[in-house]
Coordinates of N, CA and C in Angstrom, one line a residue:
X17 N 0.8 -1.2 0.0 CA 0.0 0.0 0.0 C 0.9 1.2 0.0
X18 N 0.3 2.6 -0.5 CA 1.1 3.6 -0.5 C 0.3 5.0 0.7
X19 N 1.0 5.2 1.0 CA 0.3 6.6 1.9 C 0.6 7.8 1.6
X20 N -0.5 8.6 1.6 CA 0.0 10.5 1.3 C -0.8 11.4 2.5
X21 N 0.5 11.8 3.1 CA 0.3 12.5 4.5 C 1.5 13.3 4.1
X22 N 0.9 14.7 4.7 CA 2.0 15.7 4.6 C 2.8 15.6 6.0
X23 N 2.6 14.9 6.7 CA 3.5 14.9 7.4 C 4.5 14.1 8.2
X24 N 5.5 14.4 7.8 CA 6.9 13.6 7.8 C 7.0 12.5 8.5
X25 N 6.8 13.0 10.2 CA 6.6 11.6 10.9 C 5.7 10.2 10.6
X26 N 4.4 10.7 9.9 CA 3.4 10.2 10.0 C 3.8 9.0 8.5
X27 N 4.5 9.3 7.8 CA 4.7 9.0 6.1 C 5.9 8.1 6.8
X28 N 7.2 8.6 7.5 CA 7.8 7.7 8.2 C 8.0 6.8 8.9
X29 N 6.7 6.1 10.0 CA 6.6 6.0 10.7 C 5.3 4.7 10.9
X30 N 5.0 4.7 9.5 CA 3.5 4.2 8.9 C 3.8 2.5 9.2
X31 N 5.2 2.3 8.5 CA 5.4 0.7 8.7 C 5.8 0.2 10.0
X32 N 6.9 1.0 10.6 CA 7.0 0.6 11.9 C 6.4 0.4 12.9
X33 N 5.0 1.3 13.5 CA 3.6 1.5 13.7 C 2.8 0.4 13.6
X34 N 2.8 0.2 12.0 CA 2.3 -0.6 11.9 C 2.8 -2.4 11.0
X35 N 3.4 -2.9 11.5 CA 4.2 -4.2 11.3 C 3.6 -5.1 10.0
X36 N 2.6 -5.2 10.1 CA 1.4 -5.4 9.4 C 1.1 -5.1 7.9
X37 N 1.5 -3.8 7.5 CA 1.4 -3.4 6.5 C 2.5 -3.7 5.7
X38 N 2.3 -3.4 4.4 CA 3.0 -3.5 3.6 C 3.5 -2.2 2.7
X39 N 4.4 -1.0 3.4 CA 4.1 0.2 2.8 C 5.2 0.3 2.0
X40 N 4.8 0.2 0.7 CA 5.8 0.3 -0.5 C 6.1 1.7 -1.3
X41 N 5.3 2.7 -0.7 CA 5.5 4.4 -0.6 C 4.9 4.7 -0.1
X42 N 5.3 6.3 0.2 CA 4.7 7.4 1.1 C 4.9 8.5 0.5
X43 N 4.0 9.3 0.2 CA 4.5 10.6 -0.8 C 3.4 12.0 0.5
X44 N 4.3 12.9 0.2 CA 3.6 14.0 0.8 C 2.1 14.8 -0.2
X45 N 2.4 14.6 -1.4 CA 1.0 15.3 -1.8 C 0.3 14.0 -3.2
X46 N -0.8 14.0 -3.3 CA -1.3 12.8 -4.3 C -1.0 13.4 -5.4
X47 N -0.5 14.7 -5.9 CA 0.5 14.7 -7.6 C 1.5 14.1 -7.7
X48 N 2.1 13.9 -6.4 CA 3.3 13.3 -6.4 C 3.2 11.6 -6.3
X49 N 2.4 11.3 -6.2 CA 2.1 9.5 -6.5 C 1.4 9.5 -7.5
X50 N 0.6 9.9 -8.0 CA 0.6 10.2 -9.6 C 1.2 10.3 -10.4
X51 N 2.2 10.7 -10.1 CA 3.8 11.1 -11.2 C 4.5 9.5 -11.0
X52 N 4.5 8.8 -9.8 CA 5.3 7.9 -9.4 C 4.5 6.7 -10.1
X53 N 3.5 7.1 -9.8 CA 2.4 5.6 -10.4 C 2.8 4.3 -9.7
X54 N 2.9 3.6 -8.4 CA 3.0 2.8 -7.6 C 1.9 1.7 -7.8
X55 N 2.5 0.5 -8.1 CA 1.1 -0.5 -7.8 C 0.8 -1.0 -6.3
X56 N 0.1 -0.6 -6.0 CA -0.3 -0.9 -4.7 C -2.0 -1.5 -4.1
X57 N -2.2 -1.8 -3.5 CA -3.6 -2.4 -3.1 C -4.7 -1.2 -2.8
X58 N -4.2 -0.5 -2.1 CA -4.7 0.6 -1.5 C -3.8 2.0 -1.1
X59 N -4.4 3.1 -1.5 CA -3.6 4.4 -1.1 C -4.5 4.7 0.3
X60 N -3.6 4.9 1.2 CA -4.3 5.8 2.2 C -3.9 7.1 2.2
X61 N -5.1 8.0 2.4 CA -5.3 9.0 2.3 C -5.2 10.2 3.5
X62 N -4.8 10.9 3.9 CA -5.1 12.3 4.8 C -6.0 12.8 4.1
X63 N -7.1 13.8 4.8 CA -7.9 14.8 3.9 C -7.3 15.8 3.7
X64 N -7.0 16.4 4.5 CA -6.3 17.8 4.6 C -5.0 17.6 4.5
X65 N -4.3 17.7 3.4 CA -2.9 17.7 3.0 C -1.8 18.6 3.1
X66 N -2.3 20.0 2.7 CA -1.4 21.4 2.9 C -2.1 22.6 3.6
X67 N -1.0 23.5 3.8 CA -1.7 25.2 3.7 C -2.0 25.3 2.0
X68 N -3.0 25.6 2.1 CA -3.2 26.0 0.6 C -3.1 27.5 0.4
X69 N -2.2 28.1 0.9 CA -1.6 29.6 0.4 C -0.6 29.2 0.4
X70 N 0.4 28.3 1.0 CA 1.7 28.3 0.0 C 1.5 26.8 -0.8
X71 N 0.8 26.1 -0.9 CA 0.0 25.1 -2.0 C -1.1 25.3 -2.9
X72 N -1.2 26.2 -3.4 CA -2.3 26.5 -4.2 C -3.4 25.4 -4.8
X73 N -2.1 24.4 -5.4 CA -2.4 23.8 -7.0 C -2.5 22.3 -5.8
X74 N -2.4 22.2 -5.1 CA -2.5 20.3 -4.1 C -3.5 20.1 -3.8
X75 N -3.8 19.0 -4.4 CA -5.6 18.3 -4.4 C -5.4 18.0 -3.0
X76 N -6.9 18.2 -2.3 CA -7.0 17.5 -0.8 C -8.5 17.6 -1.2
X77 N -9.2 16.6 0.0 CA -10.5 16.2 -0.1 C -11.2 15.2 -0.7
X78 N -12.3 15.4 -1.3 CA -12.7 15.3 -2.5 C -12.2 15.4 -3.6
X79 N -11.3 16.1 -4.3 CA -11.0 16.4 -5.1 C -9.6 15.3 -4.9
X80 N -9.1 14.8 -4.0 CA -7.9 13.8 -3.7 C -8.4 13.0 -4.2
X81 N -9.5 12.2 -3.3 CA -10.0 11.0 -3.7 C -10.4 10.3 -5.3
X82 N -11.0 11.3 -5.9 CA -11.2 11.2 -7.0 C -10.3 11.8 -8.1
X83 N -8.7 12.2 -8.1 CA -7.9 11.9 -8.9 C -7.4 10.7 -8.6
X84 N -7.4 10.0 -7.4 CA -6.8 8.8 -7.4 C -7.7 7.5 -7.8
X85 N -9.2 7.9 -7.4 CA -9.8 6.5 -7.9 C -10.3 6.6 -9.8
X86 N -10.5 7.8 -9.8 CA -10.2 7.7 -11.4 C -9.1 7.1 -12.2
X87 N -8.0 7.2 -11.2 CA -7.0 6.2 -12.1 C -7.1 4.6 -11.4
X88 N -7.6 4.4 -10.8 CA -7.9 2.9 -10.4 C -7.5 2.7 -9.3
X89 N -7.3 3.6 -8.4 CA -6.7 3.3 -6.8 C -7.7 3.0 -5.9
X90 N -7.7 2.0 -5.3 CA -8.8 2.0 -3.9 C -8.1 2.9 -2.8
X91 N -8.9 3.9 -2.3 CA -8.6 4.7 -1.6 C -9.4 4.4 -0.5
X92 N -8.3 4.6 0.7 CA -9.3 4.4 2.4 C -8.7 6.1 3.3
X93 N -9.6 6.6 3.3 CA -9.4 7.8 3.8 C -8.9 8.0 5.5
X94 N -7.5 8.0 5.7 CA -7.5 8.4 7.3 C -6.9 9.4 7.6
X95 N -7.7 10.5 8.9 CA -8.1 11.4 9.2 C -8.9 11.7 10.3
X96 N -8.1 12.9 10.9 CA -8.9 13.4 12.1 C -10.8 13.7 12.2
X97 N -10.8 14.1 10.5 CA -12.5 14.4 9.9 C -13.4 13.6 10.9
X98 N -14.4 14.0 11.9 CA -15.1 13.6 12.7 C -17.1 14.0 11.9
X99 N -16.9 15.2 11.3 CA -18.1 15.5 10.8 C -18.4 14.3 9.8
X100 N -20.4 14.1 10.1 CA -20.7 13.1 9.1 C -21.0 13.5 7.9
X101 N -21.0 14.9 7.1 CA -21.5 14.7 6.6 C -20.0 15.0 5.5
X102 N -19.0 15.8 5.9 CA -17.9 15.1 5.3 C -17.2 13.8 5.0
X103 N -17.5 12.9 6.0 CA -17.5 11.4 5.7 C -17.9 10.8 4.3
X104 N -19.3 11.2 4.5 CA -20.5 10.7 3.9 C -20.1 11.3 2.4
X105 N -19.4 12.4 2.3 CA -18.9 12.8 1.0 C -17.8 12.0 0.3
X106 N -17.3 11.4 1.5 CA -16.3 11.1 1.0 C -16.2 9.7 0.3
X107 N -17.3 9.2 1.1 CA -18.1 7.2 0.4 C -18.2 7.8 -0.8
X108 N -19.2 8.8 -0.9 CA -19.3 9.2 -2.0 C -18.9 9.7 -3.7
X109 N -17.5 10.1 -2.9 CA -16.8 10.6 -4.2 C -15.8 9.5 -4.6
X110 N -15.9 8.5 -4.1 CA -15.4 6.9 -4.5 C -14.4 6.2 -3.3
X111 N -14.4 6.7 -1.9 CA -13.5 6.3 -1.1 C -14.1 4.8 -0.8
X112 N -13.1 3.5 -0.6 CA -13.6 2.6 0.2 C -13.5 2.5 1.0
X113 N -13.0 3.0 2.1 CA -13.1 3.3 3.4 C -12.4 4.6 4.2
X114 N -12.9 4.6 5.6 CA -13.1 5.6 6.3 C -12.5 5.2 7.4
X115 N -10.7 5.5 8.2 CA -10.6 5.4 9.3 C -10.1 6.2 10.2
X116 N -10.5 6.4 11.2 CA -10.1 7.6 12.3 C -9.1 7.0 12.5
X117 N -8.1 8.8 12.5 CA -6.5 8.6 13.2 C -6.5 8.7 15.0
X118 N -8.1 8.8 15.7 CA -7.9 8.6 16.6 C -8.2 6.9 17.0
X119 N -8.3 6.0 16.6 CA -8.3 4.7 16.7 C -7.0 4.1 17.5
X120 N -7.2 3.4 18.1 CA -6.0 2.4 18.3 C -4.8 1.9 17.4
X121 N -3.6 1.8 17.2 CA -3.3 1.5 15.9 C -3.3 0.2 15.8
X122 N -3.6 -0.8 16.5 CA -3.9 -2.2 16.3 C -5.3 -2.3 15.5
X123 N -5.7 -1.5 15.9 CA -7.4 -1.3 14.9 C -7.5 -0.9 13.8
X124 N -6.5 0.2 13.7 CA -6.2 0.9 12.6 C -5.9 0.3 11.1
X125 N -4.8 -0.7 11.9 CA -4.3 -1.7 11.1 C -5.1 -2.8 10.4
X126 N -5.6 -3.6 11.4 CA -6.3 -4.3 11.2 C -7.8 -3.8 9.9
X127 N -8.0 -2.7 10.2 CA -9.0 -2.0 9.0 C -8.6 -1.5 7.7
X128 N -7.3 -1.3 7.9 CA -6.5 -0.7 6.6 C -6.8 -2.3 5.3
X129 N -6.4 -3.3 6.2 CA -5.8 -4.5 5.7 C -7.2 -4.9 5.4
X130 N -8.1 -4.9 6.0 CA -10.0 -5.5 5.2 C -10.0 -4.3 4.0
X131 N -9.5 -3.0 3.9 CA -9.9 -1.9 3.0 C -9.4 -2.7 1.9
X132 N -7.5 -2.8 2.0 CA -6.6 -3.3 0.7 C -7.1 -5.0 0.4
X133 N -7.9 -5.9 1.3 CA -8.0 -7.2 0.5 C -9.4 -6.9 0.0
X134 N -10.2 -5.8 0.1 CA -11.5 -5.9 -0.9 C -12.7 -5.4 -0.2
X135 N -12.4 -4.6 1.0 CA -13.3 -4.7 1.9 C -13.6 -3.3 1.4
X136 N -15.0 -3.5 2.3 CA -15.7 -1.6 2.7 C -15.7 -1.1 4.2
X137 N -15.1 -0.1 4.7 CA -15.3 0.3 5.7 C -16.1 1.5 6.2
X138 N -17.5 1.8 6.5 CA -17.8 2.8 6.4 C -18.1 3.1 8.2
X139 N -17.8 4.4 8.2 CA -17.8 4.9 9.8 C -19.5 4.8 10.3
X140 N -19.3 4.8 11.7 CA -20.8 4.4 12.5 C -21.8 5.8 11.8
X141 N -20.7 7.0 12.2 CA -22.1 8.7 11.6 C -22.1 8.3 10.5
X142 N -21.7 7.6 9.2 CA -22.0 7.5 7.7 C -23.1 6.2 7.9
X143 N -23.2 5.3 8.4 CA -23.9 4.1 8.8 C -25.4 4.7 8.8
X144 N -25.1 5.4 10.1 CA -26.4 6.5 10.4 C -26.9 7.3 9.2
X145 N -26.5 7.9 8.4 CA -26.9 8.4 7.0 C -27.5 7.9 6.2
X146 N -27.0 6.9 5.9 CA -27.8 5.9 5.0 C -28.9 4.7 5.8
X147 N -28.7 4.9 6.8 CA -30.2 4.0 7.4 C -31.5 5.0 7.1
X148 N -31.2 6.4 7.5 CA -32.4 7.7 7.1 C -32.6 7.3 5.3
X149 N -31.3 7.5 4.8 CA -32.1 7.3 3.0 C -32.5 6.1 2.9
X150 N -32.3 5.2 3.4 CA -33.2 3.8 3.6 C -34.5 3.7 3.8
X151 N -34.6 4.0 4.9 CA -35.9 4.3 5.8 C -37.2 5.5 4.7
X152 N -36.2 6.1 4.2 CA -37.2 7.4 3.5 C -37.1 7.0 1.8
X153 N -36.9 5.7 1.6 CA -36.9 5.4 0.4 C -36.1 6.0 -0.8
X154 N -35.0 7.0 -0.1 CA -34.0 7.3 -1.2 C -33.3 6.6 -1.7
X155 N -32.6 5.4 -0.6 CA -32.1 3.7 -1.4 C -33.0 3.0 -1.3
X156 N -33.5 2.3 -2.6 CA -34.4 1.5 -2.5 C -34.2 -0.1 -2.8
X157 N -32.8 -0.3 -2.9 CA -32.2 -1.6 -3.5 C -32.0 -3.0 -2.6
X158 N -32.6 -2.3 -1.4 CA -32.1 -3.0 0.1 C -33.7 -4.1 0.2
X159 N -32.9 -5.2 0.3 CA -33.9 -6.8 1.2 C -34.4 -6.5 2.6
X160 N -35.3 -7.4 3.0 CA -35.6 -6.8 4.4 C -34.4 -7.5 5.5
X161 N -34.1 -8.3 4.9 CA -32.7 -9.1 6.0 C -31.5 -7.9 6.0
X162 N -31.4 -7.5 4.5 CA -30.5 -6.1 4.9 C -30.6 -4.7 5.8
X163 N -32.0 -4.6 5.3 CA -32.5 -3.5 6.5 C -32.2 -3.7 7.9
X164 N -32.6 -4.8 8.1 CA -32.5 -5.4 9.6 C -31.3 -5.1 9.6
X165 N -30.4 -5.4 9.1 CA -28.8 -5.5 9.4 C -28.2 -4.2 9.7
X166 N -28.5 -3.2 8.5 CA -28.3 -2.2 8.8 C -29.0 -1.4 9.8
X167 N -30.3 -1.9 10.1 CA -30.7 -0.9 11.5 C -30.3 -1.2 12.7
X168 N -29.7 -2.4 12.7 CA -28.9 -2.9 14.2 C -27.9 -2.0 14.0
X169 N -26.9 -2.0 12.8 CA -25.4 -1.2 12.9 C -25.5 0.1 13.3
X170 N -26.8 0.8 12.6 CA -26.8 2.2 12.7 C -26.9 2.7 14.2
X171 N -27.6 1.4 14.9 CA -27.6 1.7 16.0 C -26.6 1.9 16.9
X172 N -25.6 0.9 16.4 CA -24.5 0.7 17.4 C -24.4 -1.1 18.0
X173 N -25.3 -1.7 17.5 CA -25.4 -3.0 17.7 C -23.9 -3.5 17.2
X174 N -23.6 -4.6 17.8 CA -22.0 -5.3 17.5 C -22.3 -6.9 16.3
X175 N -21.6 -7.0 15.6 CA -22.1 -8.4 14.5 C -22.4 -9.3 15.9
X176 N -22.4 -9.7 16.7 CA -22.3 -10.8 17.9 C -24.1 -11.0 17.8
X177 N -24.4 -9.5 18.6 CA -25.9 -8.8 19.1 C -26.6 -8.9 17.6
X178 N -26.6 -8.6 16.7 CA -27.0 -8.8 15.3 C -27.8 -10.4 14.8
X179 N -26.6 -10.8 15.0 CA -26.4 -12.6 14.6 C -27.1 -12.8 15.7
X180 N -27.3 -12.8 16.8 CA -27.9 -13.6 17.6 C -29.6 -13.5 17.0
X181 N -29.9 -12.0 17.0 CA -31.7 -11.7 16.9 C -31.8 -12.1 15.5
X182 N -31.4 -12.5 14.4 CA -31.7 -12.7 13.0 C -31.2 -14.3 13.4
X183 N -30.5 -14.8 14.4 CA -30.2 -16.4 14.0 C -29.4 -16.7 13.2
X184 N -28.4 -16.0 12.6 CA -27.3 -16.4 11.7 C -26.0 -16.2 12.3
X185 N -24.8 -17.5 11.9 CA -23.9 -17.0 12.6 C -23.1 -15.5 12.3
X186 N -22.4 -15.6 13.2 CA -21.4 -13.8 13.1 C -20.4 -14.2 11.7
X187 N -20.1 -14.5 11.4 CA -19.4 -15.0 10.0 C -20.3 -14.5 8.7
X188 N -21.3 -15.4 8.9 CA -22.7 -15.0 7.9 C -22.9 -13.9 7.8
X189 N -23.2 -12.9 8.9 CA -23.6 -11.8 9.1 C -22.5 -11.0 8.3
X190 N -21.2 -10.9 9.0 CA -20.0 -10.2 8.4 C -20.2 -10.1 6.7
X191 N -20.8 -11.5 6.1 CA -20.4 -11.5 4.7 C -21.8 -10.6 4.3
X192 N -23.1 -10.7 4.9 CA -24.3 -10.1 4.6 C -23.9 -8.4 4.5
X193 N -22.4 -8.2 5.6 CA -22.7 -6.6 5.8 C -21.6 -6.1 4.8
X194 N -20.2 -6.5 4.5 CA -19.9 -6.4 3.2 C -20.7 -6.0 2.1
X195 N -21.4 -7.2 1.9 CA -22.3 -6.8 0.8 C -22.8 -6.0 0.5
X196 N -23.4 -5.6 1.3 CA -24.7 -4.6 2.2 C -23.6 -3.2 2.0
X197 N -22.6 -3.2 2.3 CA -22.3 -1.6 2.5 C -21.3 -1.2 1.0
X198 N -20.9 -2.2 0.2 CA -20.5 -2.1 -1.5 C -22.0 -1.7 -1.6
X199 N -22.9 -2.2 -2.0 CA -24.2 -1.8 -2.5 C -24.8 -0.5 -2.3
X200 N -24.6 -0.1 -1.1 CA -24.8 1.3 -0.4 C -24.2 2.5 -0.7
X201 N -23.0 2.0 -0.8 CA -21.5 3.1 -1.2 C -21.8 3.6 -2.8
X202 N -22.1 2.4 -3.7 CA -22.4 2.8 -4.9 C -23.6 3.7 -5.0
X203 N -24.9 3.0 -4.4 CA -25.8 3.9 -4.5 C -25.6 5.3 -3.8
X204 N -25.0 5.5 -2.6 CA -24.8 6.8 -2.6 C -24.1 7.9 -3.7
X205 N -23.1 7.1 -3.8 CA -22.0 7.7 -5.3 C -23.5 8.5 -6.3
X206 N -24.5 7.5 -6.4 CA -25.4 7.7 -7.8 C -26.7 9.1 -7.1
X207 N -26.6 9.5 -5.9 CA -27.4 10.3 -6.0 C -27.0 11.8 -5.6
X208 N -28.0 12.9 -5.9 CA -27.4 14.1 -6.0 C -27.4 14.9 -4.8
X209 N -27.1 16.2 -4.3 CA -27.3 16.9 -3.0 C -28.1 17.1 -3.0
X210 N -29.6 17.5 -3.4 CA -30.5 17.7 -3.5 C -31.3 16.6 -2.8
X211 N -31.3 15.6 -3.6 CA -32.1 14.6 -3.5 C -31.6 13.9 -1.5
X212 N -30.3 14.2 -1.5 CA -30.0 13.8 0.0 C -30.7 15.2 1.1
X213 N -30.5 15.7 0.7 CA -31.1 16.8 1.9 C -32.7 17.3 2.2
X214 N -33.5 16.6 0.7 CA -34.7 16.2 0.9 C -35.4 15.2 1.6
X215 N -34.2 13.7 1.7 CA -34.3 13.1 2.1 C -34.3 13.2 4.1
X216 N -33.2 14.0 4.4 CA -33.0 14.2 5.5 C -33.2 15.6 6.4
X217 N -34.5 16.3 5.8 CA -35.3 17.1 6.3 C -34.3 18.4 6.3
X218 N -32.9 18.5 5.5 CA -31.8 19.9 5.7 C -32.8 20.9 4.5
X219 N -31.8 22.3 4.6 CA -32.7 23.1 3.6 C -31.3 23.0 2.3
X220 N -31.9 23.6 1.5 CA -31.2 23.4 0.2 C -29.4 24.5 0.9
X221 N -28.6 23.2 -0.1 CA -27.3 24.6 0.2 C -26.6 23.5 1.4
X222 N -27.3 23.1 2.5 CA -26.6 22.7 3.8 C -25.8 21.6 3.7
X223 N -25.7 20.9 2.3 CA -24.9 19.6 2.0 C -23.6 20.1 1.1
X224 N -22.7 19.0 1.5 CA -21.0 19.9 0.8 C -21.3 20.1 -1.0
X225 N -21.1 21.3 -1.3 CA -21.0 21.4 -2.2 C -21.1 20.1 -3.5
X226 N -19.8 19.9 -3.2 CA -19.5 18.7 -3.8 C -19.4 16.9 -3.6
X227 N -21.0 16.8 -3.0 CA -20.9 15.7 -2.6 C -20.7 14.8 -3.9
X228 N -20.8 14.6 -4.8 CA -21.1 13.4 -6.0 C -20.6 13.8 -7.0
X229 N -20.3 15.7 -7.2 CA -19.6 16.4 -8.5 C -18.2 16.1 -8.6
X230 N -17.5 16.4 -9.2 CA -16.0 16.5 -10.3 C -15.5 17.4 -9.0
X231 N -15.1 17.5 -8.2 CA -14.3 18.3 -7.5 C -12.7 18.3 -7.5
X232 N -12.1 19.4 -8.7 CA -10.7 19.3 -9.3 C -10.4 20.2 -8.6
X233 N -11.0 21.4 -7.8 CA -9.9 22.6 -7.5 C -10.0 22.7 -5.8
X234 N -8.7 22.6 -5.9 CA -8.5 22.5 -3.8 C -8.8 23.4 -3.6
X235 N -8.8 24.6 -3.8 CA -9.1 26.3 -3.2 C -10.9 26.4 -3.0
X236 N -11.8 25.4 -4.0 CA -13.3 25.1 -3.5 C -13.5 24.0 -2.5
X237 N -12.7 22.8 -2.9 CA -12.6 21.6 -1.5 C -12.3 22.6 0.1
X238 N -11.0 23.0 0.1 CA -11.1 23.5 1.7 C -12.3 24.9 1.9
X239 N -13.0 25.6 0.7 CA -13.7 26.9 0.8 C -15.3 25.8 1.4
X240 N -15.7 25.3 0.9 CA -17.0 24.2 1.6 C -16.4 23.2 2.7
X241 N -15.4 23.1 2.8 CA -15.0 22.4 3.8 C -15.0 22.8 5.1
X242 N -14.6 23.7 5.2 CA -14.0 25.0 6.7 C -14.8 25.8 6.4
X243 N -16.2 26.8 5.4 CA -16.8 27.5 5.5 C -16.1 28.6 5.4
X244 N -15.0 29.1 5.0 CA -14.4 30.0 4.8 C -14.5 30.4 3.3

């Protein structure tokens, strides 16, 4: 896997940290692994990569994610980013997963490694998002065994607590909820800010800019990001 974090320690520090991984680069901005072109399983990502007054032209955000998965990179986003509805942007603009840099690094690891063998990681406040467009028939692609699945998670329910009230083992479940959150991830990708903020009673405007659009210029990613 490759990592782009601006910061030194964090780019250095990534394999020893973490024993587990397999970090075959680390670049400080994603033009610069783009020039490199690394084959790797998965890029992890920082959101916020520079000052952008002495970085003008350095993709972060949205606009990261999607120069990288346009060229075929599975991207797993890690980041201090606590807000959901930046998260939720970020399923959206093609990330496969989502992991807090406040995690454990034994966890961390362990989540990186489900992202790069094929997995989906999607955070508990993104969970919660999509159970509302569920519920309110914005995704409509979901079984009722999936629903159930996803309304235990949204809640906070653990695969153990899940599998017991549906009667399937925790294994079973695991593979039900994979499934379940590829399916989700896409469908969110396919719908517009509009159509989400209808869904979840906001007024027009209050959703990022660029939840689902072409977002190429970092100077609009951190201007809807930070409200500045």
């Amino acid at each position: 896997m490759a990592v782009v974090d601006d910061a030194s320690l964090i780019r250095e520090s990534f394999g020893l940290l973490m024993p587990g991984l397999d970090v075959v680069a680390a670049f400080a901005t994603v033009e610069e692994l783009v020039r490199r072109r690394p084959t790797v399983d998965v890029v992890l990502l920082d959101l916020h990569l520079a000052n952008l007054e002495q970085q003008p032209d350095v993709r972060q955000g949205i606009a990261a994610i999607r120069a990288l998965t346009s060229r075929g990179y599975r991207v797993c986003v890690y980041s201090q980013e606590e807000r959901r509805f930046v998260l939720a942007a970020c399923v959206a603009a093609g990330a496969s997963g989502i992991v807090s840099k406040a995690l454990p690094t034994g966890r961390a690891e362990q989540l990186f490694l489900e992202v790069a063998s094929g997995g989906t990681i999607v955070p508990q406040p993104v969970v919660g998002i999509l159970e509302v467009l569920v519920r309110r028939d914005c995704i409509t692609l979901l079984s009722k065994r999936q629903r159930q699945i996803l309304h235990g998670r949204a809640r906070g329910l653990s695969y153990a607590q899940i599998a017991k009230q549906l009667f399937v083992s925790e294994s079973t479940l695991r593979g039900y909820w994979l499934d379940l959150t590829r399916s989700l991830s896409n469908s969110l990708r396919d719908l517009t800010p509009s159509e989400i903020e209808r869904a979840l009673g906001l007024a027009p405007g209050d959703l990022l800019e660029f939840w689902s659009g072409e977002a190429t210029d970092a100077k609009d990613w951190w201007r809807v990001d930070t409200g500045k």
